XYZ file of C-alpha atoms in Angstrom:
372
model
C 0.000 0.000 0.000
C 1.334 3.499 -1.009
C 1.617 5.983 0.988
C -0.901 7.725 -1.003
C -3.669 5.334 0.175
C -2.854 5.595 3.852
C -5.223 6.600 6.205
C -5.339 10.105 7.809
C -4.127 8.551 10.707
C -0.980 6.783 9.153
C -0.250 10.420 6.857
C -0.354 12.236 9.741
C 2.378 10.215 11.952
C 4.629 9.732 9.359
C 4.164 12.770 6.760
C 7.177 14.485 6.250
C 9.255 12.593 8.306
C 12.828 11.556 6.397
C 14.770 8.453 5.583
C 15.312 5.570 8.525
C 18.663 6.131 9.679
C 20.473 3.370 12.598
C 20.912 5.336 15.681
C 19.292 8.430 14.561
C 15.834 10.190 15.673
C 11.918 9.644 13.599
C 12.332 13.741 14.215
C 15.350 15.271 14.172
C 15.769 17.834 16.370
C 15.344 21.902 15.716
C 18.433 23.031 13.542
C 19.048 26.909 15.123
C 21.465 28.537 13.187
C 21.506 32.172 11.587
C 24.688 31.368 8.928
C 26.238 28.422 8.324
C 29.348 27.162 6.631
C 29.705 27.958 3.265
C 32.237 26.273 0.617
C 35.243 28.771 0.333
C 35.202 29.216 -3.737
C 31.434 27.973 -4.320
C 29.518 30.008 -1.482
C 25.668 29.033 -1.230
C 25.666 27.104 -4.359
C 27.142 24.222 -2.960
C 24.850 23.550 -0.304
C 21.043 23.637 1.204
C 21.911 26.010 3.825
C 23.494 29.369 3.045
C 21.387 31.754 5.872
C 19.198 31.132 8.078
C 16.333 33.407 6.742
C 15.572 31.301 3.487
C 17.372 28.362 4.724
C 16.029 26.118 7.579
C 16.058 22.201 7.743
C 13.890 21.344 9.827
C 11.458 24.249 8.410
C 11.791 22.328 5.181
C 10.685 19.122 6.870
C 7.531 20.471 7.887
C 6.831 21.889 4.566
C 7.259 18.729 3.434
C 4.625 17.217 6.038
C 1.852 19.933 5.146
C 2.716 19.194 1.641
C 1.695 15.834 1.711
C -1.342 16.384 3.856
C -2.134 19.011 1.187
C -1.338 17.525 -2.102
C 1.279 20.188 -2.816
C 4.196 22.254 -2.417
C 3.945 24.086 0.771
C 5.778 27.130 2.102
C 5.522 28.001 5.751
C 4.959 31.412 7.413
C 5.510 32.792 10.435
C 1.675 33.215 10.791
C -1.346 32.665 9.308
C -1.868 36.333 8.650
C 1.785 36.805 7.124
C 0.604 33.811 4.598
C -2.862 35.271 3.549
C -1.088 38.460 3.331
C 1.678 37.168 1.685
C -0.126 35.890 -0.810
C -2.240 38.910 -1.322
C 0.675 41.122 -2.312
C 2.008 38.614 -4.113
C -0.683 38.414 -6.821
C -2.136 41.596 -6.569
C -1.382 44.735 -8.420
C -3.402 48.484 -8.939
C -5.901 48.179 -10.500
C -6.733 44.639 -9.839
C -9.869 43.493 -8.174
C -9.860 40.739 -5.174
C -13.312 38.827 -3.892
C -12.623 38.685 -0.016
C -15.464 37.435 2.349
C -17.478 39.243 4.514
C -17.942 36.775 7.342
C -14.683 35.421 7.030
C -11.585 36.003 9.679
C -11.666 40.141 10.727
C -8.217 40.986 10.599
C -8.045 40.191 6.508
C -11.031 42.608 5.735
C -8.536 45.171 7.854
C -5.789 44.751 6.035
C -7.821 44.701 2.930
C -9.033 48.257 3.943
C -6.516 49.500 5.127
C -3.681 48.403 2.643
C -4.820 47.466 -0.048
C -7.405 49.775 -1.171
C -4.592 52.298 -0.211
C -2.074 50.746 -2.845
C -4.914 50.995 -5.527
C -6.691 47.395 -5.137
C -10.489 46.745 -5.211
C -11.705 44.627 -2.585
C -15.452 43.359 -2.988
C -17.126 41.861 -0.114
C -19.256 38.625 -0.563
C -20.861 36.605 1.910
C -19.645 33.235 2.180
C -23.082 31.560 1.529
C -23.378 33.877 -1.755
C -24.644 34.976 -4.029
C -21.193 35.712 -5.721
C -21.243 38.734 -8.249
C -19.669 38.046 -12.015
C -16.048 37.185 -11.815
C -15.126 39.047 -14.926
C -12.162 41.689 -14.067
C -11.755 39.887 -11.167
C -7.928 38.814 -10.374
C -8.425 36.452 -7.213
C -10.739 35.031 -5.293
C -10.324 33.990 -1.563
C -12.495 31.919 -0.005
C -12.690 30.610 3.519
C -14.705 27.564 3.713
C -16.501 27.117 6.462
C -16.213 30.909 7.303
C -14.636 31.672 11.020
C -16.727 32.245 13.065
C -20.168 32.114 11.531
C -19.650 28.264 9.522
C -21.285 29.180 6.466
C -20.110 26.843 3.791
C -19.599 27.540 0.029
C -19.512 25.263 -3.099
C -15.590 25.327 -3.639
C -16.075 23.459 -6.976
C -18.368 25.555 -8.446
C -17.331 29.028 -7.575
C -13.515 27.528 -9.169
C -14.577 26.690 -12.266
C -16.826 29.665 -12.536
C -13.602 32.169 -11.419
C -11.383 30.180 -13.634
C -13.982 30.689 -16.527
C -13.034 34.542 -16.200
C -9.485 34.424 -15.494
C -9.803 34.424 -11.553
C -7.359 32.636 -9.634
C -8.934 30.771 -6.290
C -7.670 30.946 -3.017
C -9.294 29.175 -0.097
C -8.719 29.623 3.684
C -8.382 26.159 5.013
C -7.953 27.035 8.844
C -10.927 25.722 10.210
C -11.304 22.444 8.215
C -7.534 21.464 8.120
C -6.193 19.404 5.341
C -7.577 16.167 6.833
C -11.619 17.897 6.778
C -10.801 18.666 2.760
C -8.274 19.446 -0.033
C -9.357 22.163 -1.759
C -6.684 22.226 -4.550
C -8.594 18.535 -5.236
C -11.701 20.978 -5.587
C -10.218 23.024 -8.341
C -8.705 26.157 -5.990
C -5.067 27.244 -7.100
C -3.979 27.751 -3.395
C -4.500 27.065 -0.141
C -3.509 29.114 3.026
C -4.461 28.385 6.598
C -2.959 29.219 10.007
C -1.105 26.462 11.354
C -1.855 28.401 14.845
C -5.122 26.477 15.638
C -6.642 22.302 14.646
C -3.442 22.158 12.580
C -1.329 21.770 15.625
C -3.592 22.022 17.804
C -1.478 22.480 21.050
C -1.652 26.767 21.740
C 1.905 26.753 21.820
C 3.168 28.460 18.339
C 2.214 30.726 15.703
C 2.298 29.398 12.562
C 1.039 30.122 8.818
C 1.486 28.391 5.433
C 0.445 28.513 1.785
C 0.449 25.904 -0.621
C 0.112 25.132 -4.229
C -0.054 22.862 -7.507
C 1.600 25.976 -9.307
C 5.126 26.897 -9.687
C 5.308 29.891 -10.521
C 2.891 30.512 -7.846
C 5.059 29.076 -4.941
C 7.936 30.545 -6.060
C 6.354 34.067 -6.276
C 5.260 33.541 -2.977
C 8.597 32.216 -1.690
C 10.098 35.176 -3.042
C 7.867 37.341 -1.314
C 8.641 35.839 1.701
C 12.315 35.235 2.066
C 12.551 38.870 0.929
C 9.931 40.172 3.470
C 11.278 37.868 6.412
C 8.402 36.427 7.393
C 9.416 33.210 8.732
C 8.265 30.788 11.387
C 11.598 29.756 13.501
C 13.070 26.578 13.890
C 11.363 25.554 16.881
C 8.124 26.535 16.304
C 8.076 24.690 13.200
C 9.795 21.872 14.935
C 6.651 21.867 17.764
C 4.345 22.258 14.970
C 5.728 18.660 13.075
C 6.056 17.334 16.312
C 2.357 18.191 16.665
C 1.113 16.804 13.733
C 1.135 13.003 14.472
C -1.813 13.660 16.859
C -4.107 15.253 13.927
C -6.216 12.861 13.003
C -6.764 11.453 16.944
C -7.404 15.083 17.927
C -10.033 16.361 15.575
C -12.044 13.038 15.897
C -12.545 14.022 19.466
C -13.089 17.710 18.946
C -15.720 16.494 15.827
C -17.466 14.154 18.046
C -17.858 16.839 21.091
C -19.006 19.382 18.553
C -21.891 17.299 16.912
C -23.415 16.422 20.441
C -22.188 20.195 21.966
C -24.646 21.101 19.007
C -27.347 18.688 19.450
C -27.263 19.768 23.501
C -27.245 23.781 22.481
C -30.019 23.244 19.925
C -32.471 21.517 22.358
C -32.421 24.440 24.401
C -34.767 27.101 24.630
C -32.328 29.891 25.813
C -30.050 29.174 23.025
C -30.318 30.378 19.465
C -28.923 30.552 16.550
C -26.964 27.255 16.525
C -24.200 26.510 13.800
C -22.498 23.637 13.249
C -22.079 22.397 9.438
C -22.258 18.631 10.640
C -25.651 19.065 11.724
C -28.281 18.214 8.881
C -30.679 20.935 9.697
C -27.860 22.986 9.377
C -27.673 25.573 6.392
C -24.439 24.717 5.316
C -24.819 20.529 5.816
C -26.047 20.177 2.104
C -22.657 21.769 0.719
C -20.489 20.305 3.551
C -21.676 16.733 3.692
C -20.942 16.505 -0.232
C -17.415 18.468 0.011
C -16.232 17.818 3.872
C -14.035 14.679 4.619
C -15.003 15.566 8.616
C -16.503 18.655 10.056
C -14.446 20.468 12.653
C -14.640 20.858 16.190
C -15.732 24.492 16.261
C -19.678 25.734 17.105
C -21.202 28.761 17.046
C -24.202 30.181 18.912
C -26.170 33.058 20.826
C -26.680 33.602 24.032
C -28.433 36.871 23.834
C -26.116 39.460 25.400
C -22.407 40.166 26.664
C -23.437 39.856 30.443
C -24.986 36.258 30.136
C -21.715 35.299 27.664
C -19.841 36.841 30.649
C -21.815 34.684 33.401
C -21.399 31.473 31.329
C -18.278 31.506 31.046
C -17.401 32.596 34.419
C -19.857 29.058 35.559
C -17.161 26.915 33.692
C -15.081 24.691 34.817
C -13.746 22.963 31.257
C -14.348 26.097 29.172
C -11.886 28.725 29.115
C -12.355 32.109 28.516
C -9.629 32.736 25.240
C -9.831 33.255 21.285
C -7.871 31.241 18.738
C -9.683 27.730 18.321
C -9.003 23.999 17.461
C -6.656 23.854 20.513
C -6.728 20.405 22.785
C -8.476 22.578 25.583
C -12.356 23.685 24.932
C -12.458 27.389 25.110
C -15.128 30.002 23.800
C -15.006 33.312 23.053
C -17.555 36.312 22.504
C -16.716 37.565 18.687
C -18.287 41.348 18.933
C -15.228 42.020 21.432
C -12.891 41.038 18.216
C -14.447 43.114 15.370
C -16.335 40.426 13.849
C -19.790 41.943 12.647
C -21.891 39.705 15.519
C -24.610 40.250 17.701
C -23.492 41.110 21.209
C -23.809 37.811 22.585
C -23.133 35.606 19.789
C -20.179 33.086 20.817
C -17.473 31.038 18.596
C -16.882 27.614 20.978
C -14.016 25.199 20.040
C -14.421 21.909 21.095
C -11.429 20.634 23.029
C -10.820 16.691 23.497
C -12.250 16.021 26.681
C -14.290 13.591 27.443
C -17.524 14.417 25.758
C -19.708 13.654 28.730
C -17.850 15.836 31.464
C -17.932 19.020 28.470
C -21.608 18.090 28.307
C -22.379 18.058 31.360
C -20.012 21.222 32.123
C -21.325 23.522 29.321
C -25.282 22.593 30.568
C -24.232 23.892 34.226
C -22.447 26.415 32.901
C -25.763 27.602 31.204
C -27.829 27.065 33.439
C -26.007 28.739 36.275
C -25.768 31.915 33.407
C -29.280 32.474 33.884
């Protein structure tokens, strides 16, 4: 059996991991070096290592690992805002027009705003659900799929070919889903960018970005940008962040299973609305997600009517910490309004941590309760 046909299970302990080697590590250690020694006549040439800003081992070992999770090249950043961004300047010029979403993560519509409509850019805001204007004149399209933190879903397939029909290229967010919930380069996107911050490695301990890509020209544009921008994770992190990814696959089946009963709880009660969670079928987004979505991730979203009874809730908690970020190994929720994000006042983004899904249960229905 290839390694192709593994399960996600199998890709994720062993992807990107190198050669067998008597007596040494599965995972080498960090490499932390700034220069390193080049050959006297040839200089960089004659090695893999020149300087430590485009240069990194055992950043090019986990490039290699999200590669293969993704299906393609993959360059690492040292967030996931330095990748979207990243690839933003990359491939736009003035003049040109990028699709951004309106629900999607805050602090890209900012820097849309407040960038690049300043360097001569039009940025058109569509909701992640549609309906999508005409792509013609349009020179990328971003997508984030399902949207953080509202979980709308969108047709990844169709809105690709229809871009690609006008000369669009496709980006698409994959942050929340992770390359293990889909592949949307297999969907017909050009690119894929995500924050490695969150399900990815799932631990809260790192920053991380990455972009990655079937296309060249595309990744090397985009390494360009970076090495020449410096925006690169360092040696540890991305050393914590391999380390991390052998757990993937055991991780978001717990955080997926406490989700879809989180939501089934949340929706059976009467001083909870608005529920969200794509897995659900009487969810808006299930129709689209079942048919696209290898697994549904661990994050729900829902209303609890105003900041003082958020504020009571989570204060009740004894599992649910008070923080933002999400797909981390501890369940934590956090009021979006506070954020930016265009939410009612007590709307709340909850990420589903691996505990046992009883004791979350039965902690988040005290925690309620006790919230008045």
């Amino acid at each position: 059996m290839s390694g192709e046909n593994w399960g996600d299970g199998t890709r994720s302990v062993h992807a990107g991991l190198p050669e067998a080697v008597p007596g040494q590590p599965f995972l080498p250690g960090p490499v932390f070096a700034a220069p390193y020694h080049l050959d006297p006549e040839r200089g960089p040439s004659a090695a893999a290592d020149g300087y430590g800003r485009p240069d990194n081992p055992t950043r090019r070992l986990l490039e290699t690992a999200i590669g293969e999770l993704e299906g393609a090249d993959c360059r690492v950043f040292a967030s996931g805002q330095a990748a979207i961004t990243g690839l933003l300047l990359t491939v736009l010029r003035p003049g040109d027009t990028v699709l951004l979403p309106a629900d999607g993560y805050y602090s890209v519509r900012s820097f849309a705003s407040g960038t690049l409509e300043q360097l001569g850019v039009r940025v058109t805001l569509v909701p992640t659900a549609g309906p999508y204007p005409s792509f013609d004149g349009v020179r990328l399209v971003l997508l984030e799929t399902p949207a953080n933190p509202g979980l709308d879903v969108v047709d990844v397939r169709a809105v690709a070919a229809a871009a690609h029909a006008a000369g669009a290229l496709v980006a698409v967010d994959n942050t929340t889903a992770t390359p293990l919930g889909q592949r949307p380069l297999d969907l017909g996107a050009d690119v894929v960018v995500a924050s490695g911050t969150k399900a990815l490695t799932g631990h809260s301990d790192l920053l991380l970005g990455y972009l990655a890509t079937r296309d060249a020209g595309l990744r090397d544009a985009a390494t360009t940008w970076r090495n020449a921008t410096g925006g690169v994770p360092g040696a540890f992190d991305c050393w914590l962040a391999h380390r991390s990814l052998a757990t993937l696959d055991l991780r978001l089946a717990r955080q997926t299973a406490n989700a879809r009963a989180l939501a089934d709880l949340l929706a059976a009660r009467p001083d909870v609305t608005g529920v969200r969670w794509p897995g659900r079928p009487d969810d808006p987004a299930y129709p689209v997600a079942s048919a696209q979505m290898r697994r549904v991730p661990g994050v729900v979203s829902f209303d609890l009517g105003d900041e003082g009874r958020v504020a009571r809730f989570l204060g009740a908690s004894r599992l649910v910490a008070a923080a933002t970020s999400f797909g981390g190994l501890h369940s934590t929720a956090d009021r979006r309004a506070q954020w930016g994000d265009a939410t009612p006042p007590g709307f709340v983004r909850f990420s589903c941590g691996i505990e046992d899904t009883a004791d979350l249960l039965a902690d988040v229905a005290a925690a309620l309760d006790a919230a008045g």
